[in-house]
Coordinates of N, CA and C in Angstrom, one line a residue:
Chain V
M1 N -14.3 12.5 1.7 CA -12.8 13.4 1.2 C -12.4 13.1 0.2
D2 N -12.0 13.9 -0.3 CA -11.7 13.4 -2.0 C -10.2 13.1 -1.8
L3 N -9.5 12.4 -3.9 CA -9.1 11.6 -3.5 C -7.7 12.4 -3.5
T4 N -7.6 13.4 -4.1 CA -6.1 14.3 -3.7 C -5.9 14.7 -2.1
R5 N -7.0 15.4 -1.8 CA -7.0 15.7 0.1 C -6.8 14.0 0.5
C6 N -7.2 12.9 0.5 CA -6.5 11.6 0.7 C -4.5 11.7 0.4
V7 N -5.1 11.4 -0.9 CA -3.3 11.2 -1.3 C -2.4 11.9 0.2
E8 N -2.6 13.7 -0.3 CA -1.9 14.7 0.3 C -2.0 14.3 2.3
L9 N -3.0 13.5 2.8 CA -3.0 12.9 4.4 C -2.6 11.7 4.4
Y10 N -2.2 10.8 3.6 CA -2.3 9.7 4.5 C -1.2 8.3 3.6
T11 N -0.5 9.5 2.0 CA 0.7 8.6 1.6 C 1.6 8.2 2.8
D12 N 1.8 9.1 3.6 CA 3.1 9.3 4.3 C 2.8 7.8 5.4
L13 N 1.6 8.3 5.4 CA 0.8 6.9 7.2 C 0.7 5.4 6.1
I14 N 0.2 5.5 4.8 CA 0.4 4.2 4.2 C 1.7 3.6 3.8
V15 N 2.4 3.9 3.4 CA 4.3 3.6 3.2 C 4.6 3.5 3.6
R16 N 4.9 4.0 5.0 CA 5.1 3.4 6.0 C 4.5 2.5 6.8
T17 N 3.2 1.8 6.3 CA 3.1 0.7 7.1 C 3.1 -0.3 6.0
A18 N 3.0 -0.2 5.3 CA 3.3 -1.0 4.0 C 4.7 -1.4 4.5
F19 N 5.7 -0.5 4.6 CA 7.3 -0.6 4.9 C 6.9 -1.7 5.8
T20 N 6.4 -1.7 6.6 CA 6.8 -2.2 8.4 C 6.6 -3.8 7.8
Y21 N 6.1 -4.3 7.0 CA 5.7 -5.5 6.5 C 6.7 -5.9 5.0
V22 N 7.0 -5.2 4.2 CA 7.5 -5.6 3.0 C 9.0 -5.3 3.0
K23 N 9.2 -3.9 4.2 CA 10.7 -3.7 4.2 C 11.7 -3.6 3.3
N24 N 10.9 -2.9 2.1 CA 11.5 -2.2 1.0 C 10.9 -0.9 0.3
R25 N 11.1 0.2 0.0 CA 11.2 0.9 0.1 C 9.9 1.5 -1.6
A26 N 10.7 0.7 -2.4 CA 10.3 0.7 -4.0 C 9.1 -0.2 -3.3
D27 N 8.8 -1.0 -3.3 CA 7.7 -1.8 -3.2 C 6.9 -1.6 -2.2
A28 N 7.0 -0.5 -0.9 CA 6.1 0.2 -0.1 C 5.2 1.3 -1.0
Q29 N 6.3 1.7 -1.6 CA 6.3 3.3 -2.6 C 4.9 2.1 -3.5
D30 N 5.5 1.2 -4.1 CA 4.3 0.7 -4.8 C 2.8 0.1 -4.5
I31 N 2.8 -0.5 -3.3 CA 1.8 -0.6 -2.8 C 1.0 0.5 -2.5
A32 N 1.7 1.3 -1.9 CA 0.6 3.4 -1.5 C 0.2 3.1 -3.0
Q33 N 0.5 3.1 -3.9 CA -0.2 3.6 -5.1 C -1.2 3.3 -5.7
E34 N -1.1 1.4 -4.9 CA -2.1 0.6 -5.1 C -3.3 0.8 -4.6
V35 N -3.3 1.5 -3.3 CA -4.0 1.4 -2.1 C -4.7 2.7 -2.7
F36 N -4.4 3.4 -3.5 CA -5.5 4.9 -4.0 C -5.6 4.3 -5.3
L37 N -5.2 3.6 -5.5 CA -5.9 3.0 -7.4 C -7.3 2.2 -6.5
A38 N -7.5 1.2 -5.3 CA -7.9 0.3 -4.9 C -9.5 2.0 -4.7
L39 N -8.9 3.0 -4.1 CA -9.8 4.1 -3.3 C -10.8 4.4 -4.8
L40 N -10.0 5.1 -5.7 CA -10.4 5.5 -6.9 C -11.4 4.7 -7.7
L41 N -11.1 3.4 -7.1 CA -12.3 2.3 -7.9 C -13.3 2.1 -7.0
H42 N -13.0 2.4 -5.3 CA -14.0 2.4 -4.8 C -15.3 3.1 -4.6
K43 N -16.6 2.2 -4.3 CA -17.7 2.7 -4.7 C -18.4 3.4 -4.0
K44 N -18.9 2.4 -3.1 CA -19.3 2.6 -1.7 C -18.9 4.4 -1.3
E45 N -19.7 5.2 -0.4 CA -19.3 6.4 0.1 C -18.8 5.8 1.6
F46 N -17.8 6.3 2.4 CA -17.5 6.5 3.8 C -18.4 7.3 4.9
E47 N -18.7 6.4 6.0 CA -19.4 7.2 6.8 C -18.3 8.6 7.6
S48 N -17.1 8.3 8.0 CA -16.2 9.9 8.3 C -15.1 9.6 7.4
D49 N -14.2 10.4 7.7 CA -13.0 10.4 7.9 C -12.4 9.7 8.3
E50 N -12.3 9.6 9.3 CA -12.0 8.3 10.3 C -12.0 6.7 9.5
H51 N -13.3 6.3 9.4 CA -13.9 5.3 8.2 C -12.9 4.9 7.2
Q52 N -13.2 5.7 6.5 CA -11.8 6.0 5.1 C -10.9 6.2 5.8
K53 N -10.4 6.8 6.5 CA -8.9 6.2 6.7 C -8.5 4.9 7.9
A54 N -9.6 4.2 8.9 CA -8.7 2.8 8.6 C -9.6 1.4 7.5
W55 N -10.2 2.6 6.1 CA -10.1 1.0 5.3 C -9.0 1.6 4.9
L56 N -8.4 2.5 4.6 CA -7.1 2.4 3.9 C -6.5 1.9 3.9
L57 N -6.1 1.7 5.5 CA -4.9 1.2 6.6 C -4.9 -0.4 6.4
R58 N -6.6 -1.1 6.2 CA -6.7 -2.6 6.4 C -6.9 -2.6 5.0
V59 N -6.7 -1.5 3.5 CA -5.8 -2.4 2.7 C -4.9 -1.7 2.4
T60 N -4.1 -1.6 2.6 CA -2.6 -1.5 2.5 C -1.8 -2.9 3.8
I61 N -2.8 -3.1 4.5 CA -2.3 -4.3 5.2 C -2.5 -5.9 5.0
N62 N -3.5 -5.7 3.8 CA -3.7 -6.8 2.9 C -3.1 -6.7 1.7
K63 N -2.7 -5.8 0.9 CA -1.8 -5.3 0.1 C -0.7 -6.1 0.4
S64 N 0.6 -5.4 1.7 CA 1.3 -5.9 2.1 C 1.4 -7.4 2.2
K65 N 0.6 -7.5 2.6 CA 0.5 -9.6 3.1 C 0.5 -10.2 1.7
N66 N -0.4 -10.0 0.5 CA -0.4 -10.2 -0.7 C 0.8 -10.2 -1.5
H67 N 1.2 -9.3 -1.2 CA 3.2 -8.9 -1.8 C 3.6 -9.9 -1.1
L68 N 3.1 -9.8 0.1 CA 4.8 -10.6 0.8 C 4.4 -12.2 -0.1
R69 N 3.0 -12.7 -0.3 CA 2.9 -14.2 -0.4 C 3.6 -14.1 -1.8
S70 N 3.3 -13.6 -2.6 CA 3.2 -13.2 -4.2 C 4.8 -14.0 -4.7
H71 N 4.6 -14.8 -6.0 CA 5.8 -15.7 -6.0 C 7.0 -14.9 -6.3
W72 N 7.2 -13.5 -6.8 CA 8.2 -12.6 -7.2 C 9.0 -12.0 -5.6
F73 N 8.1 -12.0 -5.1 CA 8.7 -11.6 -3.8 C 9.9 -13.0 -3.2
Q74 N 11.1 -12.7 -3.5 CA 11.6 -14.0 -3.4 C 13.0 -12.8 -2.6
K75 N 14.3 -13.5 -3.2 CA 15.7 -12.6 -2.0 C 15.1 -10.9 -2.4
R76 N 15.2 -10.4 -1.3 CA 15.6 -9.0 -0.5 C 17.1 -9.0 -0.3
V77 N 17.0 -7.6 -0.9 CA 18.4 -6.1 0.5 C 17.7 -6.4 2.1
A78 N 19.0 -6.8 2.0 CA 19.0 -7.1 3.8 C 19.0 -5.2 4.0
L79 N 18.0 -6.1 5.6 CA 17.3 -4.1 6.0 C 17.9 -2.9 5.9
N80 N 19.4 -2.8 6.3 CA 20.9 -2.2 6.9 C 20.5 -2.1 5.5
E81 N 20.9 -2.2 4.7 CA 21.5 -2.5 3.0 C 20.7 -1.1 2.3
E82 N 19.5 -1.7 2.6 CA 18.2 -0.6 2.6 C 17.8 0.7 3.6
L83 N 18.7 0.3 4.2 CA 18.2 1.6 5.1 C 19.6 2.6 5.1
T84 N 20.7 2.4 4.1 CA 21.6 2.9 4.6 C 22.2 4.4 5.0
D85 N 20.8 5.4 4.6 CA 21.1 6.7 5.1 C 20.5 6.9 7.2
M86 N 20.5 5.5 7.7 CA 20.4 6.1 8.7 C 20.8 6.0 9.8
D87 N 21.3 6.6 10.8 CA 22.0 6.3 11.6 C 22.0 5.8 12.6
G88 N 23.3 5.1 13.4 CA 23.0 4.4 14.5 C 21.6 3.8 15.1
D89 N 21.5 4.5 15.9 CA 20.3 4.2 17.5 C 19.1 3.5 16.6
H90 N 19.0 5.0 15.1 CA 17.6 4.5 14.7 C 17.9 3.2 14.1
L91 N 18.4 2.9 13.3 CA 19.1 2.3 12.3 C 18.8 0.2 13.2
E92 N 19.2 0.7 14.4 CA 19.0 -0.3 15.8 C 17.4 -1.1 16.3
L93 N 17.2 0.1 16.5 CA 15.6 0.3 16.4 C 14.8 -0.4 15.5
L94 N 15.2 0.8 14.7 CA 14.3 -0.2 13.5 C 14.7 -1.9 13.3
E95 N 16.1 -2.0 13.6 CA 16.0 -3.2 13.1 C 15.3 -4.3 13.9
A96 N 15.3 -4.1 15.1 CA 15.1 -4.8 16.5 C 13.6 -5.1 15.9
F97 N 12.4 -3.5 15.7 CA 11.3 -3.5 15.4 C 10.4 -4.6 14.2
M98 N 11.6 -4.3 13.3 CA 11.5 -5.5 12.0 C 11.8 -6.7 12.1
K99 N 12.2 -6.9 13.3 CA 12.5 -8.4 13.6 C 11.4 -8.8 14.1
L100 N 10.5 -8.2 15.5 CA 9.7 -8.7 15.5 C 8.3 -9.6 14.9
P101 N 7.3 -10.7 14.8 CA 7.0 -11.1 14.1 C 5.3 -10.3 14.4
E102 N 5.2 -10.8 12.8 CA 3.7 -9.4 12.7 C 2.5 -9.3 13.3
K103 N 2.5 -10.5 13.9 CA 1.2 -10.1 14.6 C 1.6 -9.3 16.0
Y104 N 3.0 -8.8 16.3 CA 3.1 -8.3 17.0 C 3.6 -6.2 16.3
R105 N 4.3 -6.5 16.0 CA 4.8 -5.5 14.7 C 3.7 -4.8 14.5
T106 N 2.9 -5.1 13.9 CA 1.3 -4.0 13.0 C 1.0 -3.4 14.3
P107 N 0.6 -3.8 15.1 CA -0.5 -3.4 16.4 C 0.7 -2.1 16.9
L108 N 2.1 -2.5 17.1 CA 3.1 -1.4 18.0 C 3.2 0.0 16.4
H109 N 3.0 -0.8 15.4 CA 3.4 0.4 14.6 C 1.5 1.6 14.4
L110 N 1.0 1.1 14.8 CA -0.3 1.7 14.5 C -0.2 2.3 15.9
H111 N -0.1 1.7 16.7 CA 0.0 2.8 18.3 C 1.0 3.5 18.2
A112 N 2.4 2.8 18.1 CA 3.5 4.1 18.2 C 3.5 5.2 17.0
Y113 N 3.3 4.9 16.0 CA 3.6 5.0 14.8 C 2.3 6.8 14.6
A114 N 1.2 5.8 14.1 CA -0.3 6.2 13.9 C -1.1 6.9 14.8
G115 N -0.5 6.4 16.3 CA -1.2 6.6 17.3 C -3.0 6.6 18.0
Y116 N -2.9 5.5 16.9 CA -4.5 4.6 17.4 C -4.6 3.9 18.6
S117 N -5.8 4.0 19.4 CA -5.8 3.8 20.3 C -6.2 2.0 20.4
I118 N -5.9 1.1 21.4 CA -6.2 0.3 21.5 C -7.1 -0.8 20.6
K119 N -8.6 0.3 20.8 CA -9.7 0.2 20.4 C -10.2 0.3 19.0
E120 N -9.2 1.0 18.6 CA -9.3 1.3 16.6 C -8.5 0.3 16.7
I121 N -7.3 -0.1 16.6 CA -6.3 -0.7 15.8 C -7.6 -2.4 16.1
A122 N -7.9 -2.2 17.1 CA -8.5 -4.0 17.5 C -10.0 -3.9 16.0
E123 N -10.2 -2.7 16.2 CA -11.4 -2.4 14.8 C -10.5 -2.7 13.5
I124 N -9.3 -2.4 13.4 CA -9.0 -2.0 12.0 C -8.5 -3.8 11.2
L125 N -7.6 -4.3 12.6 CA -7.2 -5.4 12.2 C -8.4 -6.7 12.2
G126 N -9.8 -6.4 13.1 CA -10.5 -7.1 14.0 C -10.0 -8.3 14.2
K127 N -9.6 -7.9 15.3 CA -9.4 -8.8 16.5 C -9.9 -7.9 17.9
K128 N -10.0 -8.4 18.9 CA -10.6 -8.3 20.2 C -9.6 -7.8 20.8
E129 N -10.3 -6.7 21.6 CA -9.1 -5.2 22.2 C -8.5 -5.6 23.6
S130 N -8.5 -6.8 23.4 CA -7.3 -7.8 25.0 C -6.1 -8.9 23.5
T131 N -7.1 -9.0 22.8 CA -5.8 -9.7 21.7 C -5.0 -8.4 21.6
I132 N -5.3 -6.6 21.4 CA -4.1 -6.3 20.6 C -3.7 -5.8 22.0
G133 N -4.2 -5.7 23.1 CA -3.5 -5.5 24.3 C -2.3 -5.9 24.7
T134 N -2.6 -7.6 24.6 CA -1.6 -8.1 25.0 C -0.7 -8.5 23.9
R135 N -0.9 -8.2 22.9 CA 0.2 -8.6 21.6 C 0.7 -6.9 21.6
L136 N 0.1 -6.1 22.1 CA 1.3 -4.3 22.6 C 2.0 -4.7 23.3
S137 N 1.6 -4.8 24.7 CA 2.5 -5.3 25.8 C 3.5 -6.6 25.2
R138 N 3.1 -7.1 24.7 CA 5.0 -8.7 24.5 C 5.2 -7.8 23.4
A139 N 4.6 -7.4 22.1 CA 5.9 -6.4 21.1 C 7.0 -5.5 22.1
R140 N 6.4 -5.2 23.3 CA 7.4 -4.1 24.0 C 7.8 -4.7 24.5
E141 N 7.5 -6.0 24.9 CA 9.2 -7.0 25.9 C 9.8 -7.6 25.4
R142 N 9.0 -7.9 23.7 CA 10.2 -9.0 22.8 C 11.1 -7.8 22.1
L143 N 11.0 -6.3 21.8 CA 11.7 -5.2 21.5 C 12.8 -4.4 22.4
G144 N 12.3 -5.0 24.0 CA 12.8 -4.5 24.4 C 14.4 -5.6 24.9
A145 N 13.7 -7.0 24.6 CA 15.2 -7.8 25.1 C 15.8 -7.9 24.2
L146 N 15.0 -7.8 22.1 CA 16.2 -7.8 21.0 C 17.2 -6.5 21.2
L147 N 16.5 -5.4 21.8 CA 17.4 -4.7 22.4 C 18.4 -4.4 23.6
G148 N 17.9 -5.3 24.1 CA 18.7 -5.5 25.7 C 20.3 -6.5 25.0
E149 N 19.7 -7.7 24.1 CA 20.4 -8.8 23.7 C 20.9 -7.9 23.0
D150 N 21.2 -7.3 22.0 CA 22.2 -6.2 21.1 C 23.1 -5.9 21.8
H151 N 22.3 -5.0 23.1 CA 23.9 -4.4 23.9 C 24.5 -5.1 24.5
D152 N 24.0 -6.4 24.7 CA 24.8 -7.2 25.3 C 25.8 -7.8 24.8
G153 N 25.6 -8.7 23.4 CA 26.1 -9.2 22.5 C 26.7 -8.4 21.9
Chain R
M1 N 0.3 12.4 15.7 CA 1.6 11.0 16.1 C 2.0 11.2 17.4
T2 N 2.6 9.9 17.9 CA 2.5 9.6 19.2 C 4.4 10.4 18.9
D3 N 4.8 11.2 20.1 CA 6.2 10.9 19.7 C 7.4 10.4 20.6
N4 N 7.5 8.9 20.1 CA 8.8 7.6 20.6 C 9.5 7.7 20.4
P5 N 10.3 6.8 21.1 CA 12.0 6.8 20.1 C 11.7 6.2 18.6
L6 N 11.0 5.2 18.6 CA 10.1 4.1 18.3 C 9.7 4.8 16.5
A7 N 8.7 5.6 16.9 CA 7.6 6.8 15.8 C 9.0 7.7 15.3
T8 N 10.3 8.0 16.1 CA 11.3 8.9 15.8 C 11.9 8.2 14.2
S9 N 12.3 6.8 14.3 CA 13.1 5.6 13.9 C 12.1 6.0 12.8
L10 N 10.9 5.5 12.7 CA 10.1 5.4 11.6 C 10.5 6.7 10.6
K11 N 10.1 7.8 11.2 CA 10.0 9.0 10.6 C 11.0 9.2 9.9
R12 N 12.1 8.4 10.7 CA 13.7 8.8 10.0 C 13.3 8.2 8.2
V13 N 13.1 6.9 8.0 CA 12.7 6.4 7.4 C 12.4 7.2 5.5
H14 N 13.4 7.4 4.8 CA 13.2 8.3 3.7 C 12.5 7.7 2.1
F15 N 11.5 8.1 1.7 CA 10.6 7.5 0.6 C 11.5 9.1 -0.7
E16 N 10.6 8.2 -1.4 CA 10.9 9.2 -2.6 C 10.5 10.7 -2.8
E17 N 11.2 11.2 -3.5 CA 10.9 12.6 -2.9 C 9.6 13.2 -4.1
G18 N 8.2 13.6 -3.6 CA 7.7 14.2 -4.8 C 6.8 12.7 -4.9
L19 N 6.6 11.8 -3.9 CA 6.0 10.5 -4.0 C 4.1 11.0 -4.6
Q20 N 3.7 11.7 -3.9 CA 2.0 11.9 -3.2 C 2.2 12.7 -4.6
K21 N 2.9 14.1 -5.7 CA 2.9 14.2 -6.7 C 2.3 13.0 -7.8
K22 N 3.7 12.0 -8.1 CA 3.8 11.1 -8.9 C 2.5 10.0 -8.7
I23 N 1.8 10.1 -7.4 CA 1.1 9.0 -7.0 C 0.0 9.6 -7.6
L24 N -0.7 10.9 -7.0 CA -1.4 11.5 -8.2 C -1.4 11.5 -9.8
E25 N -0.4 11.8 -10.4 CA -0.2 12.1 -11.9 C -0.1 10.4 -12.3
N26 N -0.3 9.6 -11.5 CA -0.6 8.6 -12.1 C -2.1 8.0 -12.4
L27 N -2.8 8.3 -11.0 CA -3.8 8.1 -11.3 C -4.4 8.6 -11.8
S28 N -4.4 10.1 -12.2 CA -4.5 11.0 -13.2 C -4.7 10.0 -14.9
A29 N -3.5 9.6 -14.6 CA -3.2 9.4 -16.6 C -4.2 7.7 -16.2
Y30 N -4.8 7.1 -15.3 CA -5.0 6.0 -15.3 C -6.7 6.2 -15.9
E31 N -7.9 7.7 -14.8 CA -9.1 8.5 -15.6 C -8.8 8.6 -16.5
E32 N -7.6 9.0 -17.0 CA -8.2 10.0 -18.8 C -8.0 8.6 -19.6
K33 N -7.6 7.2 -19.2 CA -6.9 6.5 -19.7 C -8.7 5.2 -20.1
K34 N -9.2 5.5 -18.9 CA -10.2 4.7 -19.0 C -11.3 4.8 -19.6
S35 N -11.9 7.0 -19.2 CA -12.2 7.1 -20.1 C -12.0 7.8 -21.5
L36 N -11.1 7.2 -22.1 CA -10.8 7.1 -23.3 C -11.4 5.4 -24.1
Q37 N -11.2 4.6 -22.9 CA -11.9 3.2 -23.4 C -12.9 2.7 -24.1
P38 N -14.0 3.1 -23.9 CA -15.1 3.0 -24.7 C -15.1 3.8 -25.9
W39 N -14.6 4.5 -26.3 CA -14.5 5.4 -27.5 C -13.3 4.1 -28.0
A40 N -11.9 4.0 -27.7 CA -11.3 3.1 -28.1 C -12.2 1.4 -28.8
T41 N -12.9 1.2 -28.0 CA -13.9 -0.1 -27.7 C -14.7 0.1 -29.2
I42 N -15.1 1.3 -29.4 CA -16.0 2.0 -30.9 C -15.6 1.8 -31.8
V43 N -14.0 2.5 -31.5 CA -13.5 2.5 -32.9 C -13.5 1.5 -33.2
L44 N -12.7 0.3 -32.4 CA -12.2 -1.2 -33.2 C -13.6 -2.1 -33.5
V45 N -14.2 -2.1 -32.7 CA -15.8 -2.6 -33.3 C -15.7 -2.4 -35.2
T46 N -16.2 -0.6 -34.9 CA -16.6 0.0 -36.1 C -15.4 -0.6 -37.4
S47 N -14.4 -0.8 -37.1 CA -12.8 -1.2 -37.5 C -13.4 -2.8 -38.7
L48 N -13.2 -3.3 -37.7 CA -13.9 -4.8 -37.8 C -15.1 -5.1 -38.5
V49 N -15.8 -4.9 -38.5 CA -16.7 -4.9 -39.0 C -16.9 -4.1 -40.4
T50 N -16.5 -3.3 -40.5 CA -16.1 -2.8 -42.0 C -14.9 -3.4 -42.6
I51 N -13.8 -3.9 -41.8 CA -13.0 -4.6 -42.6 C -14.1 -6.2 -43.0
V52 N -15.2 -6.4 -43.1 CA -15.8 -8.4 -42.2 C -16.8 -7.7 -44.3
I53 N -17.6 -6.5 -43.8 CA -18.8 -6.2 -44.7 C -17.9 -6.0 -46.3
L54 N -16.3 -5.5 -46.1 CA -15.8 -5.2 -47.4 C -15.3 -6.7 -47.8
W55 N -15.3 -7.6 -47.2 CA -14.2 -9.3 -47.7 C -15.5 -9.5 -48.2
L56 N -16.9 -9.1 -47.7 CA -17.5 -10.1 -48.0 C -18.0 -9.7 -49.3
L57 N -18.0 -8.2 -49.7 CA -18.2 -7.9 -50.9 C -17.7 -8.3 -51.6
E58 N -16.3 -8.4 -51.4 CA -15.0 -8.6 -52.7 C -15.6 -10.3 -52.9
K59 N -15.8 -11.2 -51.8 CA -16.2 -11.9 -51.9 C -17.2 -13.2 -52.9
R60 N -17.7 -11.4 -53.1 CA -19.5 -11.8 -53.7 C -19.6 -11.7 -55.4
K61 N -18.5 -10.2 -55.5 CA -17.9 -10.5 -56.6 C -17.0 -11.0 -57.8
T62 N -16.3 -11.8 -56.5 CA -15.3 -12.7 -56.9 C -16.2 -14.1 -57.4
H63 N -17.5 -14.5 -56.8 CA -18.2 -15.5 -57.2 C -18.9 -15.0 -58.3
V64 N -19.7 -13.8 -58.1 CA -20.4 -13.2 -59.3 C -19.6 -14.0 -61.0
D65 N -18.1 -13.4 -60.9 CA -17.4 -12.8 -61.9 C -16.6 -14.1 -62.4

């Protein structure tokens, strides 16, 4: 698939995946740019469109993690300040989702938003299917608990 | 894409208008810059060599005088 088509098809997925890590729109957009630059410089052929999509997601995740480790990634605006244009219920759910540890957040994002199966997520993240299954289940439990806590409190 | 409350909330996060266009423009500018690089190197090296030759000729002329 050519670069233009890739940008058209996957920008949305990539920028939202990066956002679930860095919790900042401007940074997520910068990461999306870096991911497509990496694709431009990538010399090897992809076996299929799905292989290419999975590669793009892996690069997005790695770049997002690197960004979080970087020295200049320090004090950022709070998520609710970042998302002032969202209404109550969506903001509440998104904030609870962002509170999840990264190991639960990523599989849940790939499953709920990107529509990947457990098997596909395991391949993308380089984990066992059973691990992903457990993490997805715990992610839902924790999300439910966080939302329950918020409603109770 | 799966339609569920979380996916709906994630979809509601708005990103910059025309992000795809901006990314494509930046990639295009990068490729253009990259294709110009060999020429820039040739021009730079040729200029440096010319300066050195002129300097040596000048030095030699001064020495002879």
